[in-house]
Amino acid sequence: MRIVIGEGSCGVAAGAAKVHAALDAALTPADGIQVGITGCIGMCYLEPIVDLYDGDALAARLVKVGEKHAPAIAEAARTGNLELVADLRISSEDEEFLSKQTRIALRHCGVVDPTSLDDYRKDDGYQALAKVLGEMTPEQVIDQIKTSGLAGRGGAGFPTWFKWNAARQNQGERKYLICNADEGDPGAFMDRAVLESDPHVVIEGMLIGAYAIGASEIIVYVRAEYPLAIKHLEIAMEQARAANLLGDDILGSGFSCDMRIKAGAGAFVCGEETALIASLEGQRGMPRLKPPFPAERGYLASPSNINNVETFANVTWIINNGGEAYAAMGTENSKGTKVFALTGKIVRGGLVEIPMGATLRDVIFGIGGGIRDGKQFKAVQMGGPSGGCIPADLLDTVIDYKALSATGAIMGSGGMVVMDETTCMVGMAKFFLDFTAAESCGKCVPCRLGTERMQEILVRLVKGQGREGDIELLEELATFVGGSSLCGLGMTAPNPVLTTIRYFRDEYEAHIAQKKCPAKECVDLLTYSIDPQTCTGCTLCARKCPVDAISGEKKQAHTIDPQACIRCGQCLDSCRFGSIVVE
């Protein structure tokens, strides 16, 4: 029996490396037990995860493992007695998290060792590349991608084949294929997980794309905040070179292509392809007008193609199984599967891959298990800071590009932030405007100044300083910014504001007219008091108050001085009788 530990970033953050060290200490060479690693399988809420394999078959999946469990796991691996770890085994409910998914881009994540080329090759690894180089012309490759209906998974949803074909048709002494791994959406971690967990599938997909467009160099632009992804990608690159899968005369086909990594400094605007190219060239990451498009004049003024990590992770499956098989999944206008980072007020958070055409309800309640702590679902933010908030009454919205766009949200790169009844939608809009205003490159006036003016209004609203006409002014500014900004960052920055006004206008009105936050989240709008009918005078709240705003005799009802109260919530958390009233 062998032991495999999930050591993606989420697993390591939860303590997987310590579990690994404890298991190494609990085993001896004489035991003959191999301890290996894998990446993130997507069940981030259950990390650290340890899998026990009997040969190639999964014998047991153990979740929320700690260092203290190492001796029992080691003994179970030695003896095959899985009863020793019965209390750690994954529940049938949690198994549904994976069983209800359709995994293509994530099919190897949490299964293969990301540092092992041999492990990747066990499951048809690099067979798609061999097929392409040995049997297919570049035009046939592009035709298969066209048949599949694969659209770019970075957010815009532009047909992948069209971009590849445009780069193929444009002439240049040298062409470049660029992988956009500059994943900057708050709450999104799809690309990071794929690079950490299955780097070879991205390399293989990029090589196929490079062959299709005639590129001789691949550049992966990945943010420096992803050190594990960079490490695993570097290991995979060296392994591929050593196996003649990267470099000169790949597999004896006459096709030569090498690759390198560029670590970006984490500017959100560099996710826009022309800003990314500027950054690659050593310039400040700022977008430019198109045309010319990168396929005509991209990196170093040469024809270039840019797709994101998830897009390339689908390519090998399409080549191996045929474009028709991929197109059979999804809807008429959105083919295949999509990966989402499911986060927020959700029971089961992590990475989810589902066929296009599933509903929001399928993901949030079917896979994610619904809202935690018994709260009510309120909204889901789709598409990150460029997306919008979709309310509870649209929970049965189909997940495809057209249907999501009709709600005012977008697919984006795949962020899915779930909110419950305690989330203030004005505060949520402010959170994303804070982000986009800070990340604006400043090149164009509408984005540089318009986002700041919108942000200023939202700050006033959450502080109880809203004025009549603020909602209309926000809408006017949003229309101006979205309609006249230079790039996608500014064009989509107003989406969180527009959708929250559209679906939760009453919350904006309450902030302005009543100076109240219906969700009771905006601290400056809250008033704390004590119910004299239920207060027992235990004095615990008074002892917990950091500013001595609570007074009263022992065993008598206490009171809170509203002028001294800083609304920290210590009294609410400490009261055992439910006597603290928040309004």
Coordinates of C-alpha atoms in Angstrom, one line a residue:
M1 CA 0.0 0.0 0.0
R2 CA 1.2 3.5 -0.7
I3 CA 0.3 6.9 0.9
V4 CA -0.3 10.0 -1.2
I5 CA -0.6 13.4 0.4
G6 CA -2.3 16.4 -1.2
E7 CA 0.3 19.2 -1.2
G8 CA -1.2 21.9 -3.3
S9 CA -1.1 25.4 -1.7
C10 CA -4.4 24.8 0.1
G11 CA -3.1 21.5 1.6
V12 CA 0.2 23.0 2.7
A13 CA -1.6 25.9 4.3
A14 CA -3.8 23.5 6.2
G15 CA -0.7 21.6 7.4
A16 CA -0.1 18.9 4.8
A17 CA 3.7 19.3 4.9
K18 CA 3.7 18.7 8.7
V19 CA 1.5 15.6 8.2
H20 CA 4.0 14.4 5.6
A21 CA 6.9 14.8 8.0
A22 CA 5.0 13.0 10.7
L23 CA 4.3 10.1 8.4
D24 CA 7.9 9.9 7.4
A25 CA 8.8 9.7 11.1
A26 CA 6.2 7.0 11.7
L27 CA 7.5 4.8 8.9
T28 CA 10.8 2.9 8.5
P29 CA 12.5 1.7 5.3
A30 CA 11.7 -1.8 6.3
D31 CA 7.9 -1.0 6.1
G32 CA 8.3 -0.7 2.3
I33 CA 5.6 2.0 2.3
Q34 CA 6.0 4.7 -0.3
V35 CA 4.9 8.2 0.7
G36 CA 4.2 10.5 -2.3
I37 CA 2.6 13.8 -3.1
T38 CA -0.2 15.0 -5.4
G39 CA -1.8 18.4 -6.0
C40 CA -5.2 19.8 -5.1
I41 CA -8.1 17.6 -5.8
G42 CA -10.5 20.5 -5.3
M43 CA -11.9 19.7 -1.9
C44 CA -10.1 22.5 -0.2
Y45 CA -12.5 22.5 2.7
L46 CA -11.3 19.0 3.7
E47 CA -7.6 19.6 3.6
P48 CA -5.2 18.1 4.6
I49 CA -6.2 15.0 2.5
V50 CA -4.3 11.7 2.5
D51 CA -5.1 8.9 0.1
L52 CA -4.2 5.3 0.6
Y53 CA -3.7 3.3 -2.6
D54 CA -3.6 -0.5 -3.0
G55 CA -1.7 -0.6 -6.3
D56 CA -3.4 1.8 -8.6
A57 CA -6.8 1.6 -6.8
L58 CA -7.8 4.1 -4.2
A59 CA -8.4 2.2 -1.0
A60 CA -9.4 5.0 1.3
R61 CA -9.5 8.8 1.3
L62 CA -8.7 10.4 4.6
V63 CA -9.7 14.1 5.3
K64 CA -8.8 16.8 7.8
V65 CA -5.8 14.8 8.8
G66 CA -3.5 16.1 11.5
E67 CA 0.0 15.2 12.6
K68 CA -1.5 13.2 15.5
H69 CA -3.1 10.8 13.0
A70 CA 0.2 9.8 11.4
P71 CA 0.9 6.6 13.6
A72 CA -2.6 5.2 12.9
I73 CA -2.3 5.9 9.1
A74 CA 1.2 4.3 9.0
E75 CA -0.1 1.2 10.8
A76 CA -3.2 1.0 8.5
A77 CA -0.8 1.2 5.5
R78 CA 1.4 -1.5 6.9
T79 CA -1.4 -3.9 7.8
G80 CA -4.1 -3.0 5.4
N81 CA -6.5 -2.6 8.3
L82 CA -8.5 0.4 7.3
E83 CA -10.6 0.2 10.4
L84 CA -7.7 2.0 12.2
V85 CA -8.5 5.2 10.2
A86 CA -12.3 4.8 9.9
D87 CA -13.0 8.0 11.7
L88 CA -10.9 9.9 9.1
R89 CA -12.5 8.5 6.0
I90 CA -14.4 10.9 3.8
S91 CA -18.2 10.9 4.2
S92 CA -20.6 9.9 1.5
E93 CA -22.0 13.5 1.4
D94 CA -18.5 14.9 0.8
E95 CA -17.8 12.3 -1.9
E96 CA -20.7 13.9 -3.8
F97 CA -18.5 17.0 -4.2
L98 CA -16.5 15.1 -6.8
S99 CA -19.1 12.6 -8.1
K100 CA -21.4 15.4 -9.3
Q101 CA -18.6 17.0 -11.4
T102 CA -17.4 16.4 -14.9
R103 CA -13.6 16.8 -14.8
I104 CA -11.6 17.5 -18.0
A105 CA -9.3 20.4 -17.2
L106 CA -9.0 19.0 -13.6
R107 CA -8.9 15.4 -14.5
H108 CA -5.4 14.7 -13.2
C109 CA -5.5 17.2 -10.3
G110 CA -5.1 15.5 -7.0
V111 CA -4.4 12.2 -8.8
V112 CA -1.0 12.4 -10.4
D113 CA 2.3 13.5 -8.8
P114 CA 2.9 16.9 -10.3
T115 CA 6.6 16.4 -10.1
S116 CA 6.6 13.1 -12.1
L117 CA 6.6 12.9 -15.8
D118 CA 6.2 9.1 -15.6
D119 CA 3.0 9.6 -13.5
Y120 CA 1.6 12.0 -16.1
R121 CA 2.4 9.6 -18.9
K122 CA 0.5 6.7 -17.3
D123 CA -2.8 8.3 -18.3
D124 CA -2.1 9.1 -22.0
G125 CA 0.3 11.9 -21.2
Y126 CA 1.9 13.4 -24.3
Q127 CA 0.0 11.1 -26.6
A128 CA -2.0 14.0 -27.9
L129 CA 1.3 15.8 -28.8
A130 CA 2.7 12.7 -30.5
K131 CA -0.6 12.4 -32.5
V132 CA -0.5 16.0 -33.6
L133 CA 3.2 16.0 -34.6
G134 CA 3.0 12.6 -36.3
E135 CA -0.5 12.6 -38.0
M136 CA -2.0 16.1 -38.2
T137 CA -1.3 19.3 -40.0
P138 CA -1.6 22.6 -38.1
E139 CA -4.8 23.3 -40.0
Q140 CA -6.3 20.0 -38.9
V141 CA -5.4 20.8 -35.3
I142 CA -7.2 24.2 -35.6
D143 CA -10.1 22.4 -37.2
Q144 CA -10.5 20.1 -34.2
I145 CA -10.4 23.0 -31.8
K146 CA -13.1 24.7 -34.0
T147 CA -15.2 21.6 -33.9
S148 CA -15.0 21.4 -30.1
G149 CA -16.3 24.9 -29.7
L150 CA -13.7 25.6 -27.0
A151 CA -13.8 29.3 -26.0
G152 CA -11.1 31.0 -24.1
R153 CA -11.6 30.4 -20.4
G154 CA -9.9 33.6 -19.2
G155 CA -13.1 35.6 -19.2
A156 CA -13.9 36.9 -22.6
G157 CA -15.0 33.6 -24.0
F158 CA -13.6 34.3 -27.5
P159 CA -13.4 31.2 -29.8
T160 CA -10.0 29.6 -29.3
W161 CA -9.7 28.3 -32.9
F162 CA -10.3 31.8 -34.3
K163 CA -7.3 33.3 -32.3
W164 CA -5.1 30.3 -33.3
N165 CA -6.1 30.6 -37.0
A166 CA -5.4 34.4 -37.0
A167 CA -2.0 33.9 -35.6
R168 CA -1.4 31.0 -38.1
Q169 CA -2.4 33.2 -41.0
N170 CA -0.2 36.2 -40.1
Q171 CA 3.3 36.1 -41.4
G172 CA 6.4 36.7 -39.2
E173 CA 9.9 35.5 -38.9
R174 CA 9.1 34.4 -35.3
K175 CA 5.8 33.7 -33.6
Y176 CA 5.0 33.4 -29.9
L177 CA 2.5 31.5 -27.9
I178 CA 1.8 33.1 -24.5
C179 CA 0.0 31.5 -21.5
N180 CA -1.8 34.0 -19.3
A181 CA -1.4 32.7 -15.8
D182 CA -1.8 36.1 -14.2
E183 CA -4.9 35.1 -12.2
G184 CA -5.8 38.2 -10.2
D185 CA -9.5 37.9 -9.3
P186 CA -10.2 38.0 -5.6
G187 CA -11.3 34.4 -4.7
A188 CA -10.1 32.8 -7.9
F189 CA -7.5 30.1 -7.8
M190 CA -8.3 27.8 -10.8
D191 CA -5.1 28.4 -12.8
R192 CA -2.9 28.2 -9.8
A193 CA -4.3 24.8 -8.8
V194 CA -3.8 23.4 -12.4
L195 CA -0.2 24.6 -12.6
E196 CA 0.6 23.2 -9.2
S197 CA -1.2 19.9 -9.7
D198 CA -0.9 19.1 -13.4
P199 CA 1.8 21.2 -15.1
H200 CA 2.5 18.7 -17.9
V201 CA -1.1 19.0 -19.2
V202 CA -0.6 22.7 -19.6
I203 CA 2.8 22.2 -21.3
E204 CA 1.4 19.6 -23.7
G205 CA -1.6 21.8 -24.5
M206 CA 0.7 24.8 -25.2
L207 CA 3.0 22.8 -27.4
I208 CA 0.0 21.7 -29.5
G209 CA -1.1 25.4 -29.7
A210 CA 2.4 26.4 -30.7
Y211 CA 2.5 23.8 -33.4
A212 CA -0.9 25.0 -34.7
I213 CA 0.2 28.6 -35.0
G214 CA 3.8 28.0 -36.0
A215 CA 5.4 29.4 -32.8
S216 CA 8.9 28.6 -31.8
E217 CA 8.7 29.9 -28.3
I218 CA 6.2 29.7 -25.4
I219 CA 6.1 32.1 -22.6
V220 CA 4.1 31.5 -19.4
Y221 CA 3.3 34.8 -17.6
V222 CA 2.5 33.8 -14.1
R223 CA 2.2 36.0 -11.0
A224 CA 5.1 35.8 -8.6
E225 CA 2.6 35.1 -5.7
Y226 CA 2.4 31.5 -7.0
P227 CA 5.7 30.1 -6.0
L228 CA 4.6 26.5 -5.9
A229 CA 3.0 26.7 -9.3
I230 CA 6.3 28.2 -10.7
K231 CA 8.4 25.5 -8.9
H232 CA 6.3 22.6 -10.3
L233 CA 6.2 24.2 -13.8
E234 CA 10.0 24.5 -13.8
I235 CA 10.4 20.9 -12.8
A236 CA 8.0 19.8 -15.6
M237 CA 9.8 21.9 -18.1
E238 CA 13.2 20.3 -17.3
Q239 CA 11.6 16.8 -17.4
A240 CA 10.0 17.6 -20.8
R241 CA 13.3 18.8 -22.2
A242 CA 15.1 15.7 -21.0
A243 CA 12.5 13.5 -22.7
N244 CA 12.7 15.4 -26.0
L245 CA 9.2 16.8 -25.5
L246 CA 10.4 20.4 -25.4
G247 CA 13.2 22.1 -27.3
D248 CA 14.8 21.1 -30.7
D249 CA 13.2 18.5 -33.0
I250 CA 10.5 17.4 -30.6
L251 CA 9.9 13.6 -30.9
G252 CA 11.9 13.6 -34.2
S253 CA 9.2 15.6 -35.9
G254 CA 11.2 18.5 -37.1
F255 CA 9.1 20.8 -34.9
S256 CA 11.2 22.9 -32.4
C257 CA 9.8 24.9 -29.6
D258 CA 11.1 25.9 -26.2
M259 CA 9.5 27.8 -23.3
R260 CA 10.3 30.1 -20.4
I261 CA 8.5 31.6 -17.4
K262 CA 8.0 35.3 -16.7
A263 CA 7.0 36.0 -13.1
G264 CA 4.7 39.0 -13.0
A265 CA 4.5 41.5 -10.2
G266 CA 0.8 40.9 -9.6
A267 CA -0.9 43.8 -11.4
F268 CA -4.5 42.9 -12.1
V269 CA -4.5 44.9 -15.4
C270 CA -1.8 42.6 -16.7
G271 CA -4.5 40.0 -17.2
E272 CA -5.5 42.1 -20.2
E273 CA -3.5 40.7 -23.1
T274 CA -2.0 43.9 -24.5
A275 CA -1.0 45.0 -21.0
L276 CA 0.5 41.5 -20.4
I277 CA 2.6 41.9 -23.6
A278 CA 3.8 45.3 -22.5
S279 CA 4.9 43.9 -19.2
L280 CA 6.7 41.0 -21.0
E281 CA 8.6 43.6 -23.1
G282 CA 9.8 45.4 -19.9
Q283 CA 7.3 48.2 -20.1
R284 CA 4.7 49.3 -17.6
G285 CA 1.7 47.0 -17.8
M286 CA -0.8 49.2 -19.6
P287 CA -3.2 48.2 -22.3
R288 CA -3.3 49.7 -25.8
L289 CA -5.9 50.2 -28.4
K290 CA -6.8 47.3 -30.7
P291 CA -6.3 46.8 -33.7
P292 CA -3.7 45.7 -34.3
F293 CA -4.5 42.5 -32.4
P294 CA -1.7 40.4 -30.8
A295 CA -2.2 37.8 -33.6
E296 CA -1.0 40.6 -36.0
R297 CA 1.4 42.5 -33.9
G298 CA 2.0 41.1 -30.4
Y299 CA 5.1 40.4 -28.4
L300 CA 8.1 42.1 -29.9
A301 CA 5.8 43.2 -32.8
S302 CA 5.5 39.6 -33.9
P303 CA 2.3 37.5 -34.4
S304 CA 1.4 36.1 -30.9
N305 CA -1.4 34.1 -29.4
I306 CA -2.6 34.4 -25.8
N307 CA -4.8 31.9 -23.9
N308 CA -5.1 31.2 -20.2
V309 CA -4.1 28.1 -18.3
E310 CA -7.6 26.4 -18.2
T311 CA -7.9 26.8 -22.0
F312 CA -4.7 25.0 -22.6
A313 CA -5.6 22.3 -20.0
N314 CA -8.6 21.3 -22.2
V315 CA -6.6 20.9 -25.5
T316 CA -5.1 17.5 -24.9
W317 CA -8.5 15.9 -24.0
I318 CA -9.9 17.4 -27.2
I319 CA -7.2 16.0 -29.4
N320 CA -7.4 12.6 -27.8
N321 CA -11.2 12.3 -27.8
G322 CA -12.1 14.5 -30.7
G323 CA -13.7 17.9 -31.0
E324 CA -17.2 16.3 -31.4
A325 CA -16.9 14.7 -27.9
Y326 CA -16.1 18.0 -26.3
A327 CA -18.9 19.8 -28.2
A328 CA -21.4 17.2 -27.0
M329 CA -21.1 18.7 -23.6
G330 CA -22.6 22.1 -22.8
T331 CA -25.2 24.3 -24.5
E332 CA -25.6 25.5 -28.0
N333 CA -23.5 28.6 -27.5
S334 CA -21.2 27.4 -24.7
K335 CA -19.4 24.1 -25.2
G336 CA -17.5 21.8 -22.8
T337 CA -16.9 22.2 -19.1
K338 CA -15.9 25.2 -16.9
V339 CA -13.9 25.3 -13.7
F340 CA -15.1 27.5 -10.9
A341 CA -13.5 28.5 -7.6
L342 CA -16.4 28.1 -5.2
T343 CA -15.8 30.3 -2.1
G344 CA -17.7 32.4 0.4
K345 CA -20.5 31.4 2.7
I346 CA -20.6 27.9 1.4
V347 CA -20.5 24.5 3.1
R348 CA -18.1 22.8 0.7
G349 CA -15.7 25.3 -0.9
G350 CA -13.1 24.5 -3.5
L351 CA -12.6 23.8 -7.2
V352 CA -15.6 22.7 -9.2
E353 CA -15.7 21.6 -12.9
I354 CA -19.1 21.2 -14.4
P355 CA -20.6 21.0 -18.0
M356 CA -21.9 24.2 -19.4
G357 CA -25.6 24.2 -19.0
A358 CA -25.7 23.3 -15.3
T359 CA -27.5 25.8 -13.1
L360 CA -26.2 27.9 -10.3
R361 CA -28.4 25.8 -8.0
D362 CA -26.7 22.7 -9.2
V363 CA -23.3 24.1 -8.2
I364 CA -24.1 26.0 -5.0
F365 CA -26.5 23.5 -3.4
G366 CA -25.9 20.2 -5.3
I367 CA -22.0 20.3 -5.2
G368 CA -21.3 23.0 -2.7
G369 CA -23.8 21.7 -0.1
G370 CA -25.6 25.0 0.3
I371 CA -25.1 27.8 2.8
R372 CA -23.3 27.2 6.0
D373 CA -24.5 27.9 9.5
G374 CA -28.1 27.5 8.4
K375 CA -28.2 30.9 6.8
Q376 CA -30.3 31.9 3.8
F377 CA -28.7 32.2 0.3
K378 CA -28.7 35.8 -0.8
A379 CA -26.6 36.2 -4.0
V380 CA -23.5 34.9 -5.8
Q381 CA -20.8 37.1 -7.3
M382 CA -19.8 35.7 -10.7
G383 CA -16.7 36.8 -12.7
G384 CA -14.8 38.6 -9.9
P385 CA -14.4 42.4 -9.9
S386 CA -15.5 42.4 -13.5
G387 CA -18.6 40.4 -12.8
G388 CA -21.9 41.0 -11.1
C389 CA -24.1 39.7 -8.3
I390 CA -26.9 37.3 -9.1
P391 CA -29.8 37.2 -6.6
A392 CA -31.6 34.2 -5.0
D393 CA -34.6 34.4 -7.4
L394 CA -32.2 33.7 -10.3
L395 CA -30.7 30.7 -8.7
D396 CA -31.9 28.5 -11.6
T397 CA -30.0 30.5 -14.2
V398 CA -28.1 28.3 -16.6
I399 CA -24.3 28.6 -16.5
D400 CA -23.3 29.7 -20.0
Y401 CA -22.0 32.9 -21.5
K402 CA -25.3 34.1 -22.8
A403 CA -27.4 33.4 -19.8
L404 CA -25.0 34.8 -17.3
S405 CA -24.6 38.0 -19.4
A406 CA -28.4 38.5 -19.4
T407 CA -28.2 38.8 -15.6
G408 CA -25.6 41.5 -15.7
A409 CA -22.9 39.2 -14.5
I410 CA -20.2 37.4 -16.6
M411 CA -18.5 34.1 -16.7
G412 CA -15.2 35.6 -16.1
S413 CA -12.3 33.4 -15.3
G414 CA -14.4 31.4 -12.9
G415 CA -14.7 33.1 -9.6
M416 CA -18.0 32.2 -7.7
V417 CA -18.3 34.0 -4.4
V418 CA -21.4 32.9 -2.4
M419 CA -23.1 35.4 -0.1
D420 CA -25.7 34.8 2.7
E421 CA -28.2 37.1 4.4
T422 CA -25.5 38.7 6.5
T423 CA -23.8 40.2 3.4
C424 CA -24.3 43.9 2.7
M425 CA -24.6 44.3 -1.0
V426 CA -23.6 47.9 -0.9
G427 CA -20.5 46.8 1.0
M428 CA -19.9 44.1 -1.6
A429 CA -20.0 46.6 -4.4
K430 CA -17.6 48.8 -2.4
F431 CA -15.2 45.9 -1.9
F432 CA -14.9 45.3 -5.6
L433 CA -14.7 49.0 -6.5
D434 CA -11.9 49.3 -4.0
F435 CA -10.1 46.6 -5.9
T436 CA -10.6 47.9 -9.4
A437 CA -9.9 51.5 -8.5
A438 CA -6.6 50.5 -6.9
E439 CA -5.7 48.2 -9.9
S440 CA -6.5 50.7 -12.6
C441 CA -3.3 51.4 -14.6
G442 CA -4.4 55.1 -14.9
K443 CA -3.9 55.3 -18.6
C444 CA -7.5 56.4 -19.5
V445 CA -9.5 59.1 -17.6
P446 CA -12.8 57.2 -17.4
C447 CA -11.3 54.3 -15.5
R448 CA -8.7 56.3 -13.5
L449 CA -11.1 58.9 -12.2
G450 CA -14.5 57.3 -12.7
T451 CA -13.8 54.3 -10.5
E452 CA -12.5 56.6 -7.8
R453 CA -15.6 58.8 -7.9
M454 CA -17.8 55.7 -7.7
Q455 CA -15.7 54.4 -4.8
E456 CA -16.1 57.7 -2.9
I457 CA -19.9 57.5 -3.1
L458 CA -19.9 53.9 -1.9
V459 CA -17.6 54.8 1.0
R460 CA -20.1 57.6 2.0
L461 CA -23.0 55.2 1.8
V462 CA -21.5 52.5 4.2
K463 CA -20.6 55.3 6.6
G464 CA -24.1 56.6 6.8
Q465 CA -23.3 59.8 4.8
G466 CA -25.3 59.0 1.7
R467 CA -27.3 61.7 0.0
E468 CA -30.4 61.7 -2.2
G469 CA -29.4 61.3 -5.8
D470 CA -26.4 59.1 -5.0
I471 CA -27.9 56.0 -6.6
E472 CA -28.7 57.9 -9.8
L473 CA -25.2 59.4 -9.8
L474 CA -23.7 55.9 -9.4
E475 CA -25.7 54.7 -12.4
E476 CA -24.6 57.7 -14.5
L477 CA -20.9 57.2 -13.6
A478 CA -21.1 53.5 -14.2
T479 CA -22.5 54.0 -17.7
F480 CA -19.8 56.5 -18.5
V481 CA -16.9 54.4 -17.1
G482 CA -18.2 51.2 -18.8
G483 CA -18.8 52.8 -22.1
S484 CA -15.7 54.8 -22.6
S485 CA -12.8 53.0 -20.8
L486 CA -9.9 51.8 -22.9
C487 CA -9.8 48.1 -21.8
G488 CA -11.8 45.4 -20.2
L489 CA -10.9 46.4 -16.6
G490 CA -12.6 49.8 -16.9
M491 CA -15.4 48.5 -19.2
T492 CA -16.5 45.9 -16.6
A493 CA -15.6 47.7 -13.4
P494 CA -19.1 49.1 -12.9
N495 CA -20.7 45.6 -13.1
P496 CA -20.8 44.9 -9.3
V497 CA -22.4 48.3 -8.7
L498 CA -24.9 48.1 -11.5
T499 CA -26.1 44.6 -10.6
T500 CA -26.4 45.3 -6.9
I501 CA -28.4 48.4 -7.7
R502 CA -30.5 46.4 -10.1
Y503 CA -31.3 43.6 -7.7
F504 CA -30.8 45.2 -4.2
R505 CA -31.9 48.8 -4.7
D506 CA -33.8 48.7 -1.4
E507 CA -30.5 48.2 0.4
Y508 CA -29.0 51.3 -1.2
E509 CA -32.2 53.3 -0.3
A510 CA -32.0 52.1 3.3
H511 CA -28.4 53.2 3.6
I512 CA -29.4 56.7 2.3
A513 CA -32.8 57.4 3.7
Q514 CA -32.7 55.5 7.0
K515 CA -28.9 55.4 7.6
K516 CA -29.3 51.7 8.3
C517 CA -27.7 48.6 6.9
P518 CA -30.4 45.8 6.4
A519 CA -27.7 43.1 6.6
K520 CA -26.2 44.7 9.8
E521 CA -22.7 44.5 8.3
C522 CA -21.8 48.2 7.9
V523 CA -20.3 49.0 11.3
D524 CA -20.9 52.8 11.2
L525 CA -24.6 52.2 10.7
L526 CA -25.1 49.9 13.7
T527 CA -26.5 50.6 17.1
Y528 CA -25.9 48.3 20.0
S529 CA -28.2 48.1 23.0
I530 CA -29.2 45.7 25.8
D531 CA -32.7 44.3 26.2
P532 CA -33.6 44.9 29.9
Q533 CA -36.1 42.1 29.9
T534 CA -33.5 39.4 29.2
C535 CA -30.4 40.8 30.7
T536 CA -29.4 39.0 33.9
G537 CA -26.7 41.4 35.0
C538 CA -24.0 38.8 34.8
T539 CA -21.5 41.6 33.9
L540 CA -19.7 39.5 31.3
C541 CA -20.4 41.9 28.5
A542 CA -19.1 44.8 30.6
R543 CA -15.9 43.0 31.4
K544 CA -15.4 42.2 27.7
C545 CA -16.1 45.8 26.4
P546 CA -12.7 47.3 25.5
V547 CA -13.9 50.9 26.0
D548 CA -16.0 50.5 29.1
A549 CA -19.1 51.6 27.3
I550 CA -21.3 49.2 29.3
S551 CA -22.5 49.9 32.8
G552 CA -24.9 48.5 35.4
E553 CA -25.0 46.8 38.8
K554 CA -24.5 43.1 39.2
K555 CA -27.7 41.1 38.7
Q556 CA -29.4 44.1 37.2
A557 CA -30.0 45.1 33.6
H558 CA -27.0 46.8 32.0
T559 CA -26.9 49.7 29.4
I560 CA -24.6 50.7 26.6
D561 CA -23.5 54.3 26.1
P562 CA -24.0 54.8 22.3
Q563 CA -21.5 57.7 22.3
A564 CA -18.7 55.5 23.8
C565 CA -19.6 52.3 21.9
I566 CA -17.1 51.4 19.1
R567 CA -19.4 48.6 17.7
C568 CA -16.7 46.0 18.0
G569 CA -19.2 43.2 18.7
Q570 CA -17.4 41.8 21.8
C571 CA -20.6 42.1 23.9
L572 CA -22.6 40.3 21.2
D573 CA -20.1 37.5 21.1
S574 CA -19.9 37.1 24.9
C575 CA -23.6 37.4 25.9
R576 CA -25.0 34.0 26.7
F577 CA -28.6 35.2 27.0
G578 CA -29.2 36.9 23.7
S579 CA -29.7 40.2 25.3
I580 CA -27.5 42.3 23.0
V581 CA -29.7 44.0 20.3
V582 CA -28.1 45.2 17.1
E583 CA -30.1 47.5 14.8

